[in-house]
Amino acid sequence: MGNIDLIFKIAGVGLLTAVLSTLLKEYKKDDYAVLATLGGLTVVLFWVVQLLGNLFDQVKSVFKLF
């Protein structure tokens, strides 16, 4: 169930980032739009890296590596 919540969180960040970026571009604030997009991407990448770390820990425990 936790992964479904994460998918919705990622979708929410994506939608929020897209709307914010569009609004900023509309007001000719392209630099801030890029920063908002990079901020959203950074947040999502942190979540994905944590999930990958958990996955590798589970694989190690299944095969009893290290």
PDB file of N, CA, C and O in Angstrom:
ATOM      1  N   MET A   1       0.810  -1.197   0.000  1.00  0.00           N
ATOM      2  CA  MET A   1       0.000   0.000   0.000  1.00  0.00           C
ATOM      3  C   MET A   1       0.855   1.263   0.000  1.00  0.00           C
ATOM      4  O   MET A   1       0.445   2.270  -0.529  1.00  0.00           O
ATOM      5  N   GLY A   2       2.024   1.198   0.607  1.00  0.00           N
ATOM      6  CA  GLY A   2       2.866   2.381   0.705  1.00  0.00           C
ATOM      7  C   GLY A   2       3.346   2.876  -0.646  1.00  0.00           C
ATOM      8  O   GLY A   2       3.520   4.076  -0.849  1.00  0.00           O
ATOM      9  N   ASN A   3       3.555   1.952  -1.578  1.00  0.00           N
ATOM     10  CA  ASN A   3       4.043   2.359  -2.890  1.00  0.00           C
ATOM     11  C   ASN A   3       2.972   3.089  -3.692  1.00  0.00           C
ATOM     12  O   ASN A   3       3.292   3.960  -4.495  1.00  0.00           O
ATOM     13  N   ILE A   4       1.720   2.742  -3.482  1.00  0.00           N
ATOM     14  CA  ILE A   4       0.639   3.435  -4.172  1.00  0.00           C
ATOM     15  C   ILE A   4       0.573   4.879  -3.699  1.00  0.00           C
ATOM     16  O   ILE A   4       0.392   5.811  -4.498  1.00  0.00           O
ATOM     17  N   ASP A   5       0.760   5.082  -2.402  1.00  0.00           N
ATOM     18  CA  ASP A   5       0.786   6.442  -1.866  1.00  0.00           C
ATOM     19  C   ASP A   5       1.934   7.243  -2.474  1.00  0.00           C
ATOM     20  O   ASP A   5       1.772   8.422  -2.777  1.00  0.00           O
ATOM     21  N   LEU A   6       3.063   6.597  -2.626  1.00  0.00           N
ATOM     22  CA  LEU A   6       4.220   7.280  -3.206  1.00  0.00           C
ATOM     23  C   LEU A   6       3.964   7.662  -4.661  1.00  0.00           C
ATOM     24  O   LEU A   6       4.350   8.750  -5.095  1.00  0.00           O
ATOM     25  N   ILE A   7       3.281   6.815  -5.389  1.00  0.00           N
ATOM     26  CA  ILE A   7       2.951   7.135  -6.782  1.00  0.00           C
ATOM     27  C   ILE A   7       2.044   8.355  -6.843  1.00  0.00           C
ATOM     28  O   ILE A   7       2.240   9.252  -7.674  1.00  0.00           O
ATOM     29  N   PHE A   8       1.081   8.416  -5.931  1.00  0.00           N
ATOM     30  CA  PHE A   8       0.204   9.589  -5.893  1.00  0.00           C
ATOM     31  C   PHE A   8       0.961  10.845  -5.475  1.00  0.00           C
ATOM     32  O   PHE A   8       0.705  11.939  -5.973  1.00  0.00           O
ATOM     33  N   LYS A   9       1.911  10.702  -4.551  1.00  0.00           N
ATOM     34  CA  LYS A   9       2.731  11.848  -4.146  1.00  0.00           C
ATOM     35  C   LYS A   9       3.556  12.357  -5.325  1.00  0.00           C
ATOM     36  O   LYS A   9       3.663  13.565  -5.545  1.00  0.00           O
ATOM     37  N   ILE A  10       4.153  11.436  -6.070  1.00  0.00           N
ATOM     38  CA  ILE A  10       4.970  11.823  -7.228  1.00  0.00           C
ATOM     39  C   ILE A  10       4.096  12.511  -8.275  1.00  0.00           C
ATOM     40  O   ILE A  10       4.489  13.531  -8.850  1.00  0.00           O
ATOM     41  N   ALA A  11       2.905  11.970  -8.505  1.00  0.00           N
ATOM     42  CA  ALA A  11       1.987  12.596  -9.460  1.00  0.00           C
ATOM     43  C   ALA A  11       1.572  13.984  -8.983  1.00  0.00           C
ATOM     44  O   ALA A  11       1.490  14.927  -9.775  1.00  0.00           O
ATOM     45  N   GLY A  12       1.330  14.121  -7.694  1.00  0.00           N
ATOM     46  CA  GLY A  12       0.965  15.418  -7.144  1.00  0.00           C
ATOM     47  C   GLY A  12       2.077  16.438  -7.289  1.00  0.00           C
ATOM     48  O   GLY A  12       1.834  17.596  -7.666  1.00  0.00           O
ATOM     49  N   VAL A  13       3.301  16.027  -7.011  1.00  0.00           N
ATOM     50  CA  VAL A  13       4.436  16.939  -7.184  1.00  0.00           C
ATOM     51  C   VAL A  13       4.589  17.305  -8.653  1.00  0.00           C
ATOM     52  O   VAL A  13       4.878  18.453  -8.988  1.00  0.00           O
ATOM     53  N   GLY A  14       4.379  16.344  -9.536  1.00  0.00           N
ATOM     54  CA  GLY A  14       4.475  16.619 -10.968  1.00  0.00           C
ATOM     55  C   GLY A  14       3.432  17.627 -11.428  1.00  0.00           C
ATOM     56  O   GLY A  14       3.743  18.556 -12.182  1.00  0.00           O
ATOM     57  N   LEU A  15       2.203  17.440 -10.977  1.00  0.00           N
ATOM     58  CA  LEU A  15       1.141  18.378 -11.351  1.00  0.00           C
ATOM     59  C   LEU A  15       1.395  19.772 -10.781  1.00  0.00           C
ATOM     60  O   LEU A  15       1.246  20.777 -11.489  1.00  0.00           O
ATOM     61  N   LEU A  16       1.772  19.830  -9.519  1.00  0.00           N
ATOM     62  CA  LEU A  16       2.056  21.112  -8.890  1.00  0.00           C
ATOM     63  C   LEU A  16       3.214  21.825  -9.582  1.00  0.00           C
ATOM     64  O   LEU A  16       3.148  23.026  -9.847  1.00  0.00           O
ATOM     65  N   THR A  17       4.231  21.074  -9.914  1.00  0.00           N
ATOM     66  CA  THR A  17       5.390  21.648 -10.599  1.00  0.00           C
ATOM     67  C   THR A  17       5.010  22.141 -11.986  1.00  0.00           C
ATOM     68  O   THR A  17       5.442  23.225 -12.408  1.00  0.00           O
ATOM     69  N   ALA A  18       4.199  21.376 -12.691  1.00  0.00           N
ATOM     70  CA  ALA A  18       3.793  21.781 -14.038  1.00  0.00           C
ATOM     71  C   ALA A  18       2.950  23.051 -14.004  1.00  0.00           C
ATOM     72  O   ALA A  18       3.158  23.966 -14.818  1.00  0.00           O
ATOM     73  N   VAL A  19       2.015  23.127 -13.065  1.00  0.00           N
ATOM     74  CA  VAL A  19       1.176  24.323 -12.960  1.00  0.00           C
ATOM     75  C   VAL A  19       2.009  25.531 -12.572  1.00  0.00           C
ATOM     76  O   VAL A  19       1.884  26.612 -13.162  1.00  0.00           O
ATOM     77  N   LEU A  20       2.873  25.364 -11.578  1.00  0.00           N
ATOM     78  CA  LEU A  20       3.716  26.465 -11.131  1.00  0.00           C
ATOM     79  C   LEU A  20       4.644  26.934 -12.244  1.00  0.00           C
ATOM     80  O   LEU A  20       4.809  28.136 -12.473  1.00  0.00           O
ATOM     81  N   SER A  21       5.216  26.006 -12.965  1.00  0.00           N
ATOM     82  CA  SER A  21       6.107  26.353 -14.070  1.00  0.00           C
ATOM     83  C   SER A  21       5.355  27.096 -15.170  1.00  0.00           C
ATOM     84  O   SER A  21       5.848  28.096 -15.713  1.00  0.00           O
ATOM     85  N   THR A  22       4.152  26.641 -15.479  1.00  0.00           N
ATOM     86  CA  THR A  22       3.348  27.302 -16.506  1.00  0.00           C
ATOM     87  C   THR A  22       2.975  28.725 -16.095  1.00  0.00           C
ATOM     88  O   THR A  22       3.056  29.655 -16.903  1.00  0.00           O
ATOM     89  N   LEU A  23       2.572  28.871 -14.834  1.00  0.00           N
ATOM     90  CA  LEU A  23       2.230  30.212 -14.352  1.00  0.00           C
ATOM     91  C   LEU A  23       3.434  31.151 -14.385  1.00  0.00           C
ATOM     92  O   LEU A  23       3.319  32.312 -14.785  1.00  0.00           O
ATOM     93  N   LEU A  24       4.569  30.660 -13.968  1.00  0.00           N
ATOM     94  CA  LEU A  24       5.762  31.503 -13.964  1.00  0.00           C
ATOM     95  C   LEU A  24       6.191  31.867 -15.384  1.00  0.00           C
ATOM     96  O   LEU A  24       6.640  32.993 -15.629  1.00  0.00           O
ATOM     97  N   LYS A  25       6.061  30.941 -16.303  1.00  0.00           N
ATOM     98  CA  LYS A  25       6.402  31.260 -17.697  1.00  0.00           C
ATOM     99  C   LYS A  25       5.427  32.278 -18.275  1.00  0.00           C
ATOM    100  O   LYS A  25       5.803  33.120 -19.089  1.00  0.00           O
ATOM    101  N   GLU A  26       4.182  32.184 -17.858  1.00  0.00           N
ATOM    102  CA  GLU A  26       3.172  33.132 -18.332  1.00  0.00           C
ATOM    103  C   GLU A  26       3.499  34.560 -17.886  1.00  0.00           C
ATOM    104  O   GLU A  26       3.256  35.515 -18.608  1.00  0.00           O
ATOM    105  N   TYR A  27       4.069  34.686 -16.696  1.00  0.00           N
ATOM    106  CA  TYR A  27       4.438  35.995 -16.173  1.00  0.00           C
ATOM    107  C   TYR A  27       5.882  36.368 -16.507  1.00  0.00           C
ATOM    108  O   TYR A  27       6.464  37.225 -15.861  1.00  0.00           O
ATOM    109  N   LYS A  28       6.443  35.664 -17.500  1.00  0.00           N
ATOM    110  CA  LYS A  28       7.795  35.956 -18.004  1.00  0.00           C
ATOM    111  C   LYS A  28       8.874  35.786 -16.932  1.00  0.00           C
ATOM    112  O   LYS A  28       9.854  36.517 -16.895  1.00  0.00           O
ATOM    113  N   LYS A  29       8.685  34.828 -16.062  1.00  0.00           N
ATOM    114  CA  LYS A  29       9.675  34.503 -15.033  1.00  0.00           C
ATOM    115  C   LYS A  29      10.261  33.128 -15.357  1.00  0.00           C
ATOM    116  O   LYS A  29      10.148  32.177 -14.593  1.00  0.00           O
ATOM    117  N   ASP A  30      10.914  33.038 -16.505  1.00  0.00           N
ATOM    118  CA  ASP A  30      11.427  31.755 -16.976  1.00  0.00           C
ATOM    119  C   ASP A  30      12.482  31.170 -16.038  1.00  0.00           C
ATOM    120  O   ASP A  30      12.548  29.952 -15.866  1.00  0.00           O
ATOM    121  N   ASP A  31      13.305  32.021 -15.452  1.00  0.00           N
ATOM    122  CA  ASP A  31      14.341  31.522 -14.558  1.00  0.00           C
ATOM    123  C   ASP A  31      13.720  30.831 -13.339  1.00  0.00           C
ATOM    124  O   ASP A  31      14.167  29.765 -12.919  1.00  0.00           O
ATOM    125  N   TYR A  32      12.701  31.451 -12.780  1.00  0.00           N
ATOM    126  CA  TYR A  32      12.034  30.849 -11.632  1.00  0.00           C
ATOM    127  C   TYR A  32      11.273  29.583 -12.027  1.00  0.00           C
ATOM    128  O   TYR A  32      11.142  28.664 -11.222  1.00  0.00           O
ATOM    129  N   ALA A  33      10.775  29.549 -13.231  1.00  0.00           N
ATOM    130  CA  ALA A  33      10.075  28.352 -13.705  1.00  0.00           C
ATOM    131  C   ALA A  33      11.037  27.169 -13.776  1.00  0.00           C
ATOM    132  O   ALA A  33      10.681  26.050 -13.381  1.00  0.00           O
ATOM    133  N   VAL A  34      12.235  27.424 -14.258  1.00  0.00           N
ATOM    134  CA  VAL A  34      13.237  26.357 -14.320  1.00  0.00           C
ATOM    135  C   VAL A  34      13.614  25.902 -12.910  1.00  0.00           C
ATOM    136  O   VAL A  34      13.755  24.704 -12.646  1.00  0.00           O
ATOM    137  N   LEU A  35      13.774  26.852 -12.001  1.00  0.00           N
ATOM    138  CA  LEU A  35      14.114  26.499 -10.618  1.00  0.00           C
ATOM    139  C   LEU A  35      13.000  25.694  -9.952  1.00  0.00           C
ATOM    140  O   LEU A  35      13.275  24.752  -9.197  1.00  0.00           O
ATOM    141  N   ALA A  36      11.756  26.048 -10.218  1.00  0.00           N
ATOM    142  CA  ALA A  36      10.633  25.295  -9.663  1.00  0.00           C
ATOM    143  C   ALA A  36      10.621  23.868 -10.205  1.00  0.00           C
ATOM    144  O   ALA A  36      10.385  22.909  -9.462  1.00  0.00           O
ATOM    145  N   THR A  37      10.894  23.730 -11.492  1.00  0.00           N
ATOM    146  CA  THR A  37      10.933  22.402 -12.099  1.00  0.00           C
ATOM    147  C   THR A  37      12.070  21.568 -11.517  1.00  0.00           C
ATOM    148  O   THR A  37      11.881  20.397 -11.192  1.00  0.00           O
ATOM    149  N   LEU A  38      13.224  22.175 -11.357  1.00  0.00           N
ATOM    150  CA  LEU A  38      14.358  21.452 -10.772  1.00  0.00           C
ATOM    151  C   LEU A  38      14.091  21.086  -9.316  1.00  0.00           C
ATOM    152  O   LEU A  38      14.504  20.015  -8.857  1.00  0.00           O
ATOM    153  N   GLY A  39      13.404  21.951  -8.596  1.00  0.00           N
ATOM    154  CA  GLY A  39      13.045  21.638  -7.209  1.00  0.00           C
ATOM    155  C   GLY A  39      12.118  20.438  -7.119  1.00  0.00           C
ATOM    156  O   GLY A  39      12.323  19.548  -6.289  1.00  0.00           O
ATOM    157  N   GLY A  40      11.106  20.404  -7.974  1.00  0.00           N
ATOM    158  CA  GLY A  40      10.194  19.259  -7.998  1.00  0.00           C
ATOM    159  C   GLY A  40      10.907  17.974  -8.383  1.00  0.00           C
ATOM    160  O   GLY A  40      10.682  16.914  -7.785  1.00  0.00           O
ATOM    161  N   LEU A  41      11.787  18.068  -9.351  1.00  0.00           N
ATOM    162  CA  LEU A  41      12.554  16.895  -9.780  1.00  0.00           C
ATOM    163  C   LEU A  41      13.457  16.400  -8.661  1.00  0.00           C
ATOM    164  O   LEU A  41      13.583  15.190  -8.439  1.00  0.00           O
ATOM    165  N   THR A  42      14.061  17.317  -7.932  1.00  0.00           N
ATOM    166  CA  THR A  42      14.947  16.941  -6.831  1.00  0.00           C
ATOM    167  C   THR A  42      14.199  16.208  -5.730  1.00  0.00           C
ATOM    168  O   THR A  42      14.675  15.190  -5.209  1.00  0.00           O
ATOM    169  N   VAL A  43      13.025  16.697  -5.383  1.00  0.00           N
ATOM    170  CA  VAL A  43      12.224  16.042  -4.344  1.00  0.00           C
ATOM    171  C   VAL A  43      11.871  14.619  -4.762  1.00  0.00           C
ATOM    172  O   VAL A  43      12.026  13.667  -3.988  1.00  0.00           O
ATOM    173  N   VAL A  44      11.426  14.464  -5.999  1.00  0.00           N
ATOM    174  CA  VAL A  44      11.041  13.133  -6.484  1.00  0.00           C
ATOM    175  C   VAL A  44      12.257  12.212  -6.559  1.00  0.00           C
ATOM    176  O   VAL A  44      12.171  11.030  -6.199  1.00  0.00           O
ATOM    177  N   LEU A  45      13.393  12.734  -6.980  1.00  0.00           N
ATOM    178  CA  LEU A  45      14.592  11.897  -7.049  1.00  0.00           C
ATOM    179  C   LEU A  45      15.034  11.424  -5.668  1.00  0.00           C
ATOM    180  O   LEU A  45      15.504  10.292  -5.520  1.00  0.00           O
ATOM    181  N   PHE A  46      14.884  12.267  -4.644  1.00  0.00           N
ATOM    182  CA  PHE A  46      15.210  11.816  -3.291  1.00  0.00           C
ATOM    183  C   PHE A  46      14.320  10.647  -2.888  1.00  0.00           C
ATOM    184  O   PHE A  46      14.796   9.676  -2.282  1.00  0.00           O
ATOM    185  N   TRP A  47      13.037  10.728  -3.197  1.00  0.00           N
ATOM    186  CA  TRP A  47      12.136   9.629  -2.870  1.00  0.00           C
ATOM    187  C   TRP A  47      12.523   8.353  -3.608  1.00  0.00           C
ATOM    188  O   TRP A  47      12.511   7.268  -3.030  1.00  0.00           O
ATOM    189  N   VAL A  48      12.870   8.478  -4.876  1.00  0.00           N
ATOM    190  CA  VAL A  48      13.219   7.302  -5.676  1.00  0.00           C
ATOM    191  C   VAL A  48      14.526   6.682  -5.183  1.00  0.00           C
ATOM    192  O   VAL A  48      14.647   5.452  -5.102  1.00  0.00           O
ATOM    193  N   VAL A  49      15.496   7.503  -4.819  1.00  0.00           N
ATOM    194  CA  VAL A  49      16.770   6.979  -4.315  1.00  0.00           C
ATOM    195  C   VAL A  49      16.550   6.222  -3.012  1.00  0.00           C
ATOM    196  O   VAL A  49      17.145   5.163  -2.796  1.00  0.00           O
ATOM    197  N   GLN A  50      15.691   6.732  -2.142  1.00  0.00           N
ATOM    198  CA  GLN A  50      15.384   6.016  -0.908  1.00  0.00           C
ATOM    199  C   GLN A  50      14.725   4.672  -1.196  1.00  0.00           C
ATOM    200  O   GLN A  50      15.042   3.659  -0.560  1.00  0.00           O
ATOM    201  N   LEU A  51      13.824   4.643  -2.165  1.00  0.00           N
ATOM    202  CA  LEU A  51      13.188   3.374  -2.534  1.00  0.00           C
ATOM    203  C   LEU A  51      14.195   2.385  -3.094  1.00  0.00           C
ATOM    204  O   LEU A  51      14.143   1.190  -2.801  1.00  0.00           O
ATOM    205  N   LEU A  52      15.121   2.867  -3.912  1.00  0.00           N
ATOM    206  CA  LEU A  52      16.146   1.979  -4.457  1.00  0.00           C
ATOM    207  C   LEU A  52      17.052   1.435  -3.358  1.00  0.00           C
ATOM    208  O   LEU A  52      17.458   0.271  -3.397  1.00  0.00           O
ATOM    209  N   GLY A  53      17.353   2.263  -2.377  1.00  0.00           N
ATOM    210  CA  GLY A  53      18.144   1.788  -1.237  1.00  0.00           C
ATOM    211  C   GLY A  53      17.420   0.684  -0.488  1.00  0.00           C
ATOM    212  O   GLY A  53      18.034  -0.328  -0.106  1.00  0.00           O
ATOM    213  N   ASN A  54      16.119   0.860  -0.281  1.00  0.00           N
ATOM    214  CA  ASN A  54      15.320  -0.182   0.380  1.00  0.00           C
ATOM    215  C   ASN A  54      15.285  -1.461  -0.455  1.00  0.00           C
ATOM    216  O   ASN A  54      15.373  -2.564   0.089  1.00  0.00           O
ATOM    217  N   LEU A  55      15.168  -1.300  -1.759  1.00  0.00           N
ATOM    218  CA  LEU A  55      15.148  -2.468  -2.643  1.00  0.00           C
ATOM    219  C   LEU A  55      16.457  -3.244  -2.552  1.00  0.00           C
ATOM    220  O   LEU A  55      16.456  -4.467  -2.428  1.00  0.00           O
ATOM    221  N   PHE A  56      17.591  -2.550  -2.594  1.00  0.00           N
ATOM    222  CA  PHE A  56      18.880  -3.235  -2.515  1.00  0.00           C
ATOM    223  C   PHE A  56      19.067  -3.908  -1.158  1.00  0.00           C
ATOM    224  O   PHE A  56      19.641  -4.997  -1.075  1.00  0.00           O
ATOM    225  N   ASP A  57      18.580  -3.291  -0.083  1.00  0.00           N
ATOM    226  CA  ASP A  57      18.651  -3.931   1.229  1.00  0.00           C
ATOM    227  C   ASP A  57      17.825  -5.207   1.257  1.00  0.00           C
ATOM    228  O   ASP A  57      18.251  -6.218   1.827  1.00  0.00           O
ATOM    229  N   GLN A  58      16.653  -5.192   0.644  1.00  0.00           N
ATOM    230  CA  GLN A  58      15.814  -6.388   0.608  1.00  0.00           C
ATOM    231  C   GLN A  58      16.453  -7.485  -0.235  1.00  0.00           C
ATOM    232  O   GLN A  58      16.405  -8.660   0.125  1.00  0.00           O
ATOM    233  N   VAL A  59      17.080  -7.102  -1.343  1.00  0.00           N
ATOM    234  CA  VAL A  59      17.744  -8.102  -2.188  1.00  0.00           C
ATOM    235  C   VAL A  59      18.908  -8.724  -1.435  1.00  0.00           C
ATOM    236  O   VAL A  59      19.124  -9.943  -1.482  1.00  0.00           O
ATOM    237  N   LYS A  60      19.663  -7.903  -0.707  1.00  0.00           N
ATOM    238  CA  LYS A  60      20.772  -8.432   0.094  1.00  0.00           C
ATOM    239  C   LYS A  60      20.270  -9.395   1.152  1.00  0.00           C
ATOM    240  O   LYS A  60      20.877 -10.440   1.388  1.00  0.00           O
ATOM    241  N   SER A  61      19.153  -9.059   1.797  1.00  0.00           N
ATOM    242  CA  SER A  61      18.644  -9.942   2.850  1.00  0.00           C
ATOM    243  C   SER A  61      18.080 -11.232   2.266  1.00  0.00           C
ATOM    244  O   SER A  61      18.183 -12.281   2.899  1.00  0.00           O
ATOM    245  N   VAL A  62      17.511 -11.167   1.066  1.00  0.00           N
ATOM    246  CA  VAL A  62      16.975 -12.389   0.451  1.00  0.00           C
ATOM    247  C   VAL A  62      18.102 -13.347   0.089  1.00  0.00           C
ATOM    248  O   VAL A  62      18.036 -14.549   0.335  1.00  0.00           O
ATOM    249  N   PHE A  63      19.169 -12.816  -0.491  1.00  0.00           N
ATOM    250  CA  PHE A  63      20.269 -13.671  -0.912  1.00  0.00           C
ATOM    251  C   PHE A  63      21.372 -13.766   0.141  1.00  0.00           C
ATOM    252  O   PHE A  63      22.389 -14.398  -0.081  1.00  0.00           O
ATOM    253  N   LYS A  64      21.171 -13.124   1.281  1.00  0.00           N
ATOM    254  CA  LYS A  64      22.113 -13.127   2.392  1.00  0.00           C
ATOM    255  C   LYS A  64      23.522 -12.746   1.936  1.00  0.00           C
ATOM    256  O   LYS A  64      24.494 -13.428   2.208  1.00  0.00           O
ATOM    257  N   LEU A  65      23.588 -11.626   1.224  1.00  0.00           N
ATOM    258  CA  LEU A  65      24.862 -11.116   0.747  1.00  0.00           C
ATOM    259  C   LEU A  65      25.459 -10.185   1.795  1.00  0.00           C
ATOM    260  O   LEU A  65      24.767  -9.446   2.467  1.00  0.00           O
ATOM    261  N   PHE A  66      26.736 -10.217   1.904  1.00  0.00           N
ATOM    262  CA  PHE A  66      27.507  -9.356   2.815  1.00  0.00           C
ATOM    263  C   PHE A  66      27.058  -9.584   4.223  1.00  0.00           C
ATOM    264  O   PHE A  66      26.583  -8.957   4.980  1.00  0.00           O
TER     265      PHE A  66
END
